[in-house]
Coordinates of C-alpha atoms in Angstrom, one line a residue:
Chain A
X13 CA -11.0 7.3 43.7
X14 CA -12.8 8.5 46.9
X15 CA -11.3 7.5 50.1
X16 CA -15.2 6.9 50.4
X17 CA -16.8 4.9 53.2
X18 CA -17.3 1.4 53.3
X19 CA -19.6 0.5 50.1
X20 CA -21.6 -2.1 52.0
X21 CA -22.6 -0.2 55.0
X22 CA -26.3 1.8 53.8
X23 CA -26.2 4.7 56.8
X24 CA -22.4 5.2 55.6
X25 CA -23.2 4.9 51.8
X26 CA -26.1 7.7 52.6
X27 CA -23.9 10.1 54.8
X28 CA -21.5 10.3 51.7
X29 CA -24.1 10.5 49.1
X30 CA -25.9 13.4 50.6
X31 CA -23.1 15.4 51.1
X32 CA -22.1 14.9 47.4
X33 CA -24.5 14.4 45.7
X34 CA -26.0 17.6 44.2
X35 CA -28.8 18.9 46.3
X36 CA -31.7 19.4 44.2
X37 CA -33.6 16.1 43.9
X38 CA -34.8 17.1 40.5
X39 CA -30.9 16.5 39.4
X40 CA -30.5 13.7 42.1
X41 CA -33.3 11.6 40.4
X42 CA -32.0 12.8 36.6
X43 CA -28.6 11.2 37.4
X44 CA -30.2 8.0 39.3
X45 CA -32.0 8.0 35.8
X46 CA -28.9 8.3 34.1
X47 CA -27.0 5.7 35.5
X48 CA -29.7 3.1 35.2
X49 CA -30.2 3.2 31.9
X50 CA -26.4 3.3 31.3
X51 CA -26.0 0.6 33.1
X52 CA -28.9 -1.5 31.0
X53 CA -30.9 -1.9 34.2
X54 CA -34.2 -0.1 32.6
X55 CA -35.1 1.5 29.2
X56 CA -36.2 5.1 29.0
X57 CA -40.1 3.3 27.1
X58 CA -39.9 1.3 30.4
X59 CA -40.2 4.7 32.8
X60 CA -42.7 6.5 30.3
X61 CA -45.0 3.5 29.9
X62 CA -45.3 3.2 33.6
X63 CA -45.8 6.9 34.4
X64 CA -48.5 6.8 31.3
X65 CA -50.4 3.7 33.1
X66 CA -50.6 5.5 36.1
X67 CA -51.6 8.9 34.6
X68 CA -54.3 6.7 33.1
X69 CA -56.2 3.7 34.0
X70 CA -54.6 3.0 37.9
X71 CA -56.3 5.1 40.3
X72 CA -58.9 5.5 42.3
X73 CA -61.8 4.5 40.3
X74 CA -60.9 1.0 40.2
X75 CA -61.5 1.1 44.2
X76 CA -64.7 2.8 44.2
X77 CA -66.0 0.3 40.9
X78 CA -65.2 -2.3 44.1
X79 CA -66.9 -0.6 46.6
X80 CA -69.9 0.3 44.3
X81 CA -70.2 -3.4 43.5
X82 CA -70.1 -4.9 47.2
X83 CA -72.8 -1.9 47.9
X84 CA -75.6 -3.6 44.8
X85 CA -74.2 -7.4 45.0
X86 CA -74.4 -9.0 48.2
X87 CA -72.6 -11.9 47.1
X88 CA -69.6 -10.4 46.1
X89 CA -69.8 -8.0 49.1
X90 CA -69.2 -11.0 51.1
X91 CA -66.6 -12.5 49.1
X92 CA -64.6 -8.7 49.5
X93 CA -65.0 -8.8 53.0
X94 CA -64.2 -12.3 53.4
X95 CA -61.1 -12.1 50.9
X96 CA -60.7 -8.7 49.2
X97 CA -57.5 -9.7 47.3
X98 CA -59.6 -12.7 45.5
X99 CA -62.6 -10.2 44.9
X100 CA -60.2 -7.4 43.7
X101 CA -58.3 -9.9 41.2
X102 CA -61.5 -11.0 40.0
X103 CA -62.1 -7.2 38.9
X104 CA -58.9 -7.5 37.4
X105 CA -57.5 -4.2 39.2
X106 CA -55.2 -6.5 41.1
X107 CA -51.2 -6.1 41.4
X108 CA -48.9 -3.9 43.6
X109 CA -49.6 -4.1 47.2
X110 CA -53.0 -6.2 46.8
X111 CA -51.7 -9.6 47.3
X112 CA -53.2 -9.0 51.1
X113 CA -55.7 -6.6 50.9
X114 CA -58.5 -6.6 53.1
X115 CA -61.8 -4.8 53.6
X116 CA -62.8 -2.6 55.9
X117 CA -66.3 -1.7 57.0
X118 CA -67.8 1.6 57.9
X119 CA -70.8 1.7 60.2
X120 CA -72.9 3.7 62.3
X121 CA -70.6 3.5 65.5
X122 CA -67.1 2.7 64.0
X123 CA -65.2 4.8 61.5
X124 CA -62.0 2.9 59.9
X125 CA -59.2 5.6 59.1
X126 CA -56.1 4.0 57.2
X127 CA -52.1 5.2 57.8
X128 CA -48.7 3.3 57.8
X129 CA -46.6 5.1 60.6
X130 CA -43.3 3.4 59.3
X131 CA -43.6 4.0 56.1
X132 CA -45.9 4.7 53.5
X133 CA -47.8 1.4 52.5
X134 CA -50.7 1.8 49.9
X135 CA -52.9 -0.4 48.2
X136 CA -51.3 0.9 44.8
X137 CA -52.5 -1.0 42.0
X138 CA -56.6 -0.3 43.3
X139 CA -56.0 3.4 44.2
X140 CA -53.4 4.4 42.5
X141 CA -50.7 7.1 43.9
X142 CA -51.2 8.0 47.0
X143 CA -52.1 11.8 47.8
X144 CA -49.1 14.0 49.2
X145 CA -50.5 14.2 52.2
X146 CA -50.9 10.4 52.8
X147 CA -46.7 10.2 52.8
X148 CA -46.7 12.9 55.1
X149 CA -44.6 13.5 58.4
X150 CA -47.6 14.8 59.7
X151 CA -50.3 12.4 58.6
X152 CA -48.1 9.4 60.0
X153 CA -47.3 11.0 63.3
X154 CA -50.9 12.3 64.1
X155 CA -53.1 9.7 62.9
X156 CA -52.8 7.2 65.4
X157 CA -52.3 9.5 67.9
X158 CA -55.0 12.2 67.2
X159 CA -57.6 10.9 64.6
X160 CA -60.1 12.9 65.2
X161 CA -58.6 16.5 65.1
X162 CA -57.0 14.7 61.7
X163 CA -60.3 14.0 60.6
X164 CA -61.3 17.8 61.6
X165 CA -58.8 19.0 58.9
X166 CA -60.8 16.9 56.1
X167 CA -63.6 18.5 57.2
X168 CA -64.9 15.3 58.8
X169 CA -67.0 15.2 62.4
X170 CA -68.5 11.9 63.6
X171 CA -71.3 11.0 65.1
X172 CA -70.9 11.1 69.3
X173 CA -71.0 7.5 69.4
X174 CA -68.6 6.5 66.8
X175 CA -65.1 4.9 67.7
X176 CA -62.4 5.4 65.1
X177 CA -60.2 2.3 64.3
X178 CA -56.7 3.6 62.8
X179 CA -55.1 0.2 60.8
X180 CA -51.6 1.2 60.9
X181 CA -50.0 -0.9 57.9
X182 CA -47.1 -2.6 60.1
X183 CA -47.1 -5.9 57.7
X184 CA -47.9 -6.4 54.3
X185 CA -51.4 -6.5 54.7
X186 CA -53.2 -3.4 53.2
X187 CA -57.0 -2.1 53.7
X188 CA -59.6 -0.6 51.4
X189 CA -62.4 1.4 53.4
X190 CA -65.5 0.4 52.4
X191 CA -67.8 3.5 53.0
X192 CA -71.2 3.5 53.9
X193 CA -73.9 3.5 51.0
X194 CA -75.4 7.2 50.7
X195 CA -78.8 7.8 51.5
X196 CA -80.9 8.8 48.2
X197 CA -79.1 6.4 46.2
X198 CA -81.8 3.5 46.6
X199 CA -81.9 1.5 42.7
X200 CA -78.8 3.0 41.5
X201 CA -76.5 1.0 39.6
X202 CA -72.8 0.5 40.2
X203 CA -72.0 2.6 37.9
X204 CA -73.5 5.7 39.2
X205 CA -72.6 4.6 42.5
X206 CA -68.8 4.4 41.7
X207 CA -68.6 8.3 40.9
X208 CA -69.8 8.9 44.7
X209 CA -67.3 6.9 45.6
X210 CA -63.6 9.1 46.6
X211 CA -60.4 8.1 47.2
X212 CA -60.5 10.0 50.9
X213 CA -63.3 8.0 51.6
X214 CA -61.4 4.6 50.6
X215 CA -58.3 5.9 53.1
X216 CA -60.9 7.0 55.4
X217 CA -60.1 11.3 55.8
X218 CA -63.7 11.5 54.4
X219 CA -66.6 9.8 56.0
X220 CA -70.1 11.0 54.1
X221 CA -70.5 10.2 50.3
X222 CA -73.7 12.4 48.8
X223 CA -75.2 12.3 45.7
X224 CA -74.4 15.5 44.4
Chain B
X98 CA -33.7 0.3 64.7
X99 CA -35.2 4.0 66.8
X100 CA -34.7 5.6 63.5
X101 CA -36.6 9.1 62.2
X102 CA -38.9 6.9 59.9
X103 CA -41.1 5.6 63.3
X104 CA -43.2 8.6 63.0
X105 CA -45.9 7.3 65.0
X106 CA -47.4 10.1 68.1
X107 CA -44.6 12.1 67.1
X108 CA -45.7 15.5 68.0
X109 CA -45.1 19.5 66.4
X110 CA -45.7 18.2 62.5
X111 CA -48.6 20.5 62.4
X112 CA -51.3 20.4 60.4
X113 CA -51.9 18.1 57.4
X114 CA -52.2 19.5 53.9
X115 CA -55.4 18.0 52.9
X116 CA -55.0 19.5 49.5
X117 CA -52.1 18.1 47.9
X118 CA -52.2 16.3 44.6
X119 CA -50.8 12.6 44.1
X120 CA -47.5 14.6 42.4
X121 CA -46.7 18.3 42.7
X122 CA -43.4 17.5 40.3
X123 CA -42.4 15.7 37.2
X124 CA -39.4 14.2 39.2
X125 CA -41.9 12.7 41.2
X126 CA -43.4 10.7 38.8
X127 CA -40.1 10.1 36.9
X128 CA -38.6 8.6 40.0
X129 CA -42.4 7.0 40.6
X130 CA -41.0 4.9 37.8
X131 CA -37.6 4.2 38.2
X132 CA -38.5 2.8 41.9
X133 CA -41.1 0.4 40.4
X134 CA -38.8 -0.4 37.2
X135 CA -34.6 -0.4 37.8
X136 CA -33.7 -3.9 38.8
X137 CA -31.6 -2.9 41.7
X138 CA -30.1 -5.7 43.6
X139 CA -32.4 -5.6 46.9
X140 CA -32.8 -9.0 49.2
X141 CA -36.3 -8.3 49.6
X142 CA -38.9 -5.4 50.3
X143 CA -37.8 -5.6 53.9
X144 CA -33.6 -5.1 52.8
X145 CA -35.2 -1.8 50.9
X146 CA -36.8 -0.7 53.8
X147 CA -34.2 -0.9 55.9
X148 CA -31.6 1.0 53.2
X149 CA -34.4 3.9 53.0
X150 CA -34.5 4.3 57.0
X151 CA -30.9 4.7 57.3
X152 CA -31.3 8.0 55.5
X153 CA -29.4 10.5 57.7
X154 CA -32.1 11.2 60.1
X155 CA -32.1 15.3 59.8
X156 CA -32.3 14.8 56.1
X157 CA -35.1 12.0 56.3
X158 CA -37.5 14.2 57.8
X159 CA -36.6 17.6 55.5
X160 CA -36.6 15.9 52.3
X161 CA -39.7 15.6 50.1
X162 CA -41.2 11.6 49.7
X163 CA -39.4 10.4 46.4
X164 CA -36.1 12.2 47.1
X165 CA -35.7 9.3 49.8
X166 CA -37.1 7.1 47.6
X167 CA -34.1 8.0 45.0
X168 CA -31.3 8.3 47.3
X169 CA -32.3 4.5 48.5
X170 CA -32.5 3.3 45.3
X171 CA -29.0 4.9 44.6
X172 CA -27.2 3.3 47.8
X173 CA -29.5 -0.4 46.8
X174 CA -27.4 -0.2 43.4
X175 CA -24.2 0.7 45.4
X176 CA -24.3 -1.7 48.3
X177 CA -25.8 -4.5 45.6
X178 CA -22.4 -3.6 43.6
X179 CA -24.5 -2.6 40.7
X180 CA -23.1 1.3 40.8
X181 CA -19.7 2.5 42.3
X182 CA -20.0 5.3 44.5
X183 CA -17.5 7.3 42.3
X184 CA -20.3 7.0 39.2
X185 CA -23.6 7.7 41.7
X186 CA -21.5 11.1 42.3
X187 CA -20.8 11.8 39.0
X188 CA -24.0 10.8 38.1
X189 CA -22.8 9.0 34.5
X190 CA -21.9 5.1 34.3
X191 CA -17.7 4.4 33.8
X192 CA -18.8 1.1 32.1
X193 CA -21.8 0.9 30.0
X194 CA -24.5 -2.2 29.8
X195 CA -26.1 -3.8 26.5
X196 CA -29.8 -1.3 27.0
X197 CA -32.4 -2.9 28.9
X198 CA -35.2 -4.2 26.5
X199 CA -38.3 -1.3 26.5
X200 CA -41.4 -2.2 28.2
X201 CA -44.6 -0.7 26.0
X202 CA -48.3 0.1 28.0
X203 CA -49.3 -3.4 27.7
X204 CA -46.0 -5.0 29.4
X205 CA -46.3 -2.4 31.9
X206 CA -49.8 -3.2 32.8
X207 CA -49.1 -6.3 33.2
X208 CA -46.0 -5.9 35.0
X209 CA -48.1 -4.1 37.5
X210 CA -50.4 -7.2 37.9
X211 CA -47.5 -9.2 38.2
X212 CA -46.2 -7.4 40.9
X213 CA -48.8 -9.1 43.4
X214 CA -46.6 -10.7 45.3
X215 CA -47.8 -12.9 48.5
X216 CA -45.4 -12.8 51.8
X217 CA -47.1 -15.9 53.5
X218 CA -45.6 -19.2 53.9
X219 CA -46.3 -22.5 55.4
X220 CA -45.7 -22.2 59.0
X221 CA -43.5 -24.4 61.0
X222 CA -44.8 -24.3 64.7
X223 CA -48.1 -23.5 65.8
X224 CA -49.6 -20.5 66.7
X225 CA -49.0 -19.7 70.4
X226 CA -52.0 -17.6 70.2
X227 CA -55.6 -17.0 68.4
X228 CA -58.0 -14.4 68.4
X229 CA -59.4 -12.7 71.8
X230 CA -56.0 -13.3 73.2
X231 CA -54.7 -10.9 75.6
X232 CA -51.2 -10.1 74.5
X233 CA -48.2 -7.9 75.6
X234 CA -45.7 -6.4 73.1
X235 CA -42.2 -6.4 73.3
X236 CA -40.8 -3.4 75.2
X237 CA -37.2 -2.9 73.3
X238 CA -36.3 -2.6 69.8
X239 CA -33.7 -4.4 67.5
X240 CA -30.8 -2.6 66.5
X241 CA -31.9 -3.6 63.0
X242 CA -35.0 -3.0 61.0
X243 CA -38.5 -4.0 63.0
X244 CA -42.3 -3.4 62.5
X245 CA -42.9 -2.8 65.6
X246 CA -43.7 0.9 65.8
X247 CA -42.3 2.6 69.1
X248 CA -45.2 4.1 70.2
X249 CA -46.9 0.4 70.8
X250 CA -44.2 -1.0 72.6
X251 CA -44.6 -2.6 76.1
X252 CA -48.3 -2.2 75.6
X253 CA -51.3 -4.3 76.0
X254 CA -54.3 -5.4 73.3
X255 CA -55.9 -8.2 72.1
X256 CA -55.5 -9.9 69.1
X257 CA -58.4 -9.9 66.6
X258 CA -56.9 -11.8 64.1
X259 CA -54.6 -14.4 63.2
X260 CA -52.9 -14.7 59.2
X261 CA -51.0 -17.6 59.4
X262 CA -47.3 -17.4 58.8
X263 CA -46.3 -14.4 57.3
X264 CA -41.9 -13.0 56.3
X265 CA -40.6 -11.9 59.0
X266 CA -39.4 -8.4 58.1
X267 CA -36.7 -8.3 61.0
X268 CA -35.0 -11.3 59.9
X269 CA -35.6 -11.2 55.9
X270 CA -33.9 -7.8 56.0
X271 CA -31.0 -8.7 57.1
X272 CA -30.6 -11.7 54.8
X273 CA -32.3 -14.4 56.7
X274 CA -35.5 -15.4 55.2
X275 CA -37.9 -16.9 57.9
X276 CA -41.7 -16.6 58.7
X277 CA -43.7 -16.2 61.9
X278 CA -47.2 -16.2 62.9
X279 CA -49.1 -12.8 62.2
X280 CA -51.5 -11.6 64.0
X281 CA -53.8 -8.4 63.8
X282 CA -53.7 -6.9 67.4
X283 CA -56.2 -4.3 68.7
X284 CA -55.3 -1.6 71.6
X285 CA -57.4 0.9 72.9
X286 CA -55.9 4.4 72.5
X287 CA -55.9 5.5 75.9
X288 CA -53.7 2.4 76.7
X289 CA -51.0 4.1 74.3
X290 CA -51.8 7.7 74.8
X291 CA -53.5 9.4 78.4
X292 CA -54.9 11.9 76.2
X293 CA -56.5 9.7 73.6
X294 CA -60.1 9.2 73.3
X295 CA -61.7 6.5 75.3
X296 CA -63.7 6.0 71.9
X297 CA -60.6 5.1 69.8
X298 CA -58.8 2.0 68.6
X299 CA -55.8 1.5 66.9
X300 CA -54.9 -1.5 65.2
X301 CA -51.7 -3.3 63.9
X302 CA -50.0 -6.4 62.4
X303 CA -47.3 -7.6 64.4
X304 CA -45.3 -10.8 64.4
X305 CA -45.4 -13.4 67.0
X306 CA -41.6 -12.7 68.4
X307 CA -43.1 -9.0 68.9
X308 CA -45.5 -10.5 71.5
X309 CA -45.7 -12.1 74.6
X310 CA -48.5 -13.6 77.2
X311 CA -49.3 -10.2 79.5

């Protein structure tokens, strides 16, 4: 028995977990593993399926089929703006962090760029997992408070009289970017739309879609 | 709580690596899983919030992403009584379960759609205020867990949208489920930063006890 700290106190809990707990998170995440399925709480098919739906059919081509479709149906381009969970549930690429999603518009003079300070809120189940740098220290401290030399990294410059609106995810409500519609791209379909359409630019660190 | 996790304006993180990909580790996606999968004993998405920002804070801001994510699912199975400490450090179980029943592709998927869960509920006072509203935010922060970042404390915006009741995270954490009035609230940049750039907006969603009439 440890003469351990108080089991229902979570900063105490922590303090005596990281200092005995072996440090490599590789082994720390193997024994969370282990215990788990010891203790009947998940099967080891469970994990694998999951990782294997990610790896491939959740990610962020279900977010740019959306976008591409509010860009050639007006109709449904107001329902998404109006109610994006409703649209994106019709699409059936609803689920994890979409039960409040809402739409975002780029235009001319405003540029939407998405972070959660807090923590690291993400409309999951429409763009799959986030990027590294999205869960960041330094995407979450600097976004609100210095978008545009954020943007500079991405390689992104705006136009001189374009305001950037930062959403930081404080509640459970999460935003797509819907990107402006490239020039060039006049009678496209969807479908060829969609593969213009990046994850960046659905998070907002990329402003300029091209057909390339 | 002023914990390390209220990153907002925090300054000397340098630069942001743009080119990271979604998982640099198998771990990653391994724990990925177990977050979204292990029935661990949490209140409420608020209660696992709070567990993960009490991370020692020199260790919260070292260690990568899902490392936190693990060692908060490891105290959740502790402080739900799931998990002794004695068998999180030993890393094996001193009492074994019947095995969980294995979830194929198709369960998963629809496990995933399943998992769009709402966090509004019927409200039980009226809004005290609607959209154009000048509001003021509250200048102190609970000891507990809040979603009111730091950095847009005591400061002015207008509120440019109003959801209805929504949980409130402060209260739910801690075990008491209740619901307030959310609004989205829009400050300009230079009213939370002097160096910002008069251009600039941020916006937030904050709870009606957050805010008050300027």
């Amino acid at each position: 028995m440890h003469d351990g700290p108080d089991p229902t106190d979570a900063a105490a809990v922590h303090r005596h977990l990281h200092s005995h707990l072996p440090s490599d998170p590789a082994l720390r995440v193997k024994a969370l593993e282990s215990l788990a399925v010891e203790k009947g709480l998940v099967a080891q098919e469970t994990l694998d399926a999951w990782i294997r739906l990610y790896d491939e059919e959740v990610g962020p081509k279900r977010g740019a089929h959306v976008v591409a479709r509010a860009w050639t149906e007006p109709a449904f381009h107001a329902r998404l703006l109006t109610d994006a969970a409703a649209a994106v549930r019709e699409m059936g690429c609803h689920g994890h962090a979409t039960g409040h999603l809402k739409a975002v518009e780029n235009t001319a003079t405003v540029h939407n760029l998405v972070v959660c300070t807090l923590c690291s809120c993400y409309p999951f189940a429409l763009l799959g997992m986030s990027p590294v740098w999205y869960r960041s220290n330094a995407y979450r401290a600097r976004a609100v408070r210095e978008p545009r030399a954020v943007l500079a990294e991405f390689g992104v410059t705006l136009p001189e009289d374009c305001g950037v609106r930062i959403w930081d995810s404080t509640a459970e409500l999460r935003y797509l970017v819907v990107p402006q519609r490239p020039a060039g791209t006049e009678g496209w379909d969807a479908d060829r739309l969609a593969a213009l359409v990046t994850r960046d630019s659905m998070i907002g660190t990329q402003r300029d879609l091209g057909p390339v | 709580m002023d914990g390390p996790h209220d990153l907002g304006g925090r300054q000397g993180f340098g630069p942001v690596d743009v080119d990271a990909p979604p998982f640099r580790h198998d771990w990653e996606r391994r724990q990925w899983a177990l977050s979204k999968n292990v029935a661990v004993g949490y209140r409420n998405i608020d209660h696992t919030r709070w567990i993960l920002e009490q991370i020692p804070p020199a260790h919260y801001l070292a260690a990568p992403y899902f490392e936190k994510w693990c060692l908060r699912d490891m105290a959740g199975l502790i402080l739900a009584g799931q998990v002794t400490l004695d068998e999180a450090v030993a890393g094996h179980a001193t009492t074994q379960a019947p095995p969980a029943a294995p979830r194929d592709l198709a369960a998963a998927r629809e496990a995933l759609k399943a998992n769009e869960a709402v966090f509004d509920r019927p409200a039980t006072a009226p809004p005290r205020f609607a959209p154009g509203d000048r509001v003021r935010t509250a200048r102190a922060g609970p000891r507990g867990h809040t979603r009111l970042p730091a950095y847009a404390r005591a400061a002015q915006g207008t509120v440019t949208a109003h959801h209805g009741a929504h949980l409130f995270p402060d209260a739910c954490a801690h075990g008491t489920e209740t619901a307030h009035h959310l609004y989205t609230v829009a400050f300009a940049a230079s009213d939370l930063w002097d160096d910002a750039d008069p251009r600039d907006e941020v916006r937030l969603d904050l709870w009606e006890p957050y805010l008050d009439a300027p």
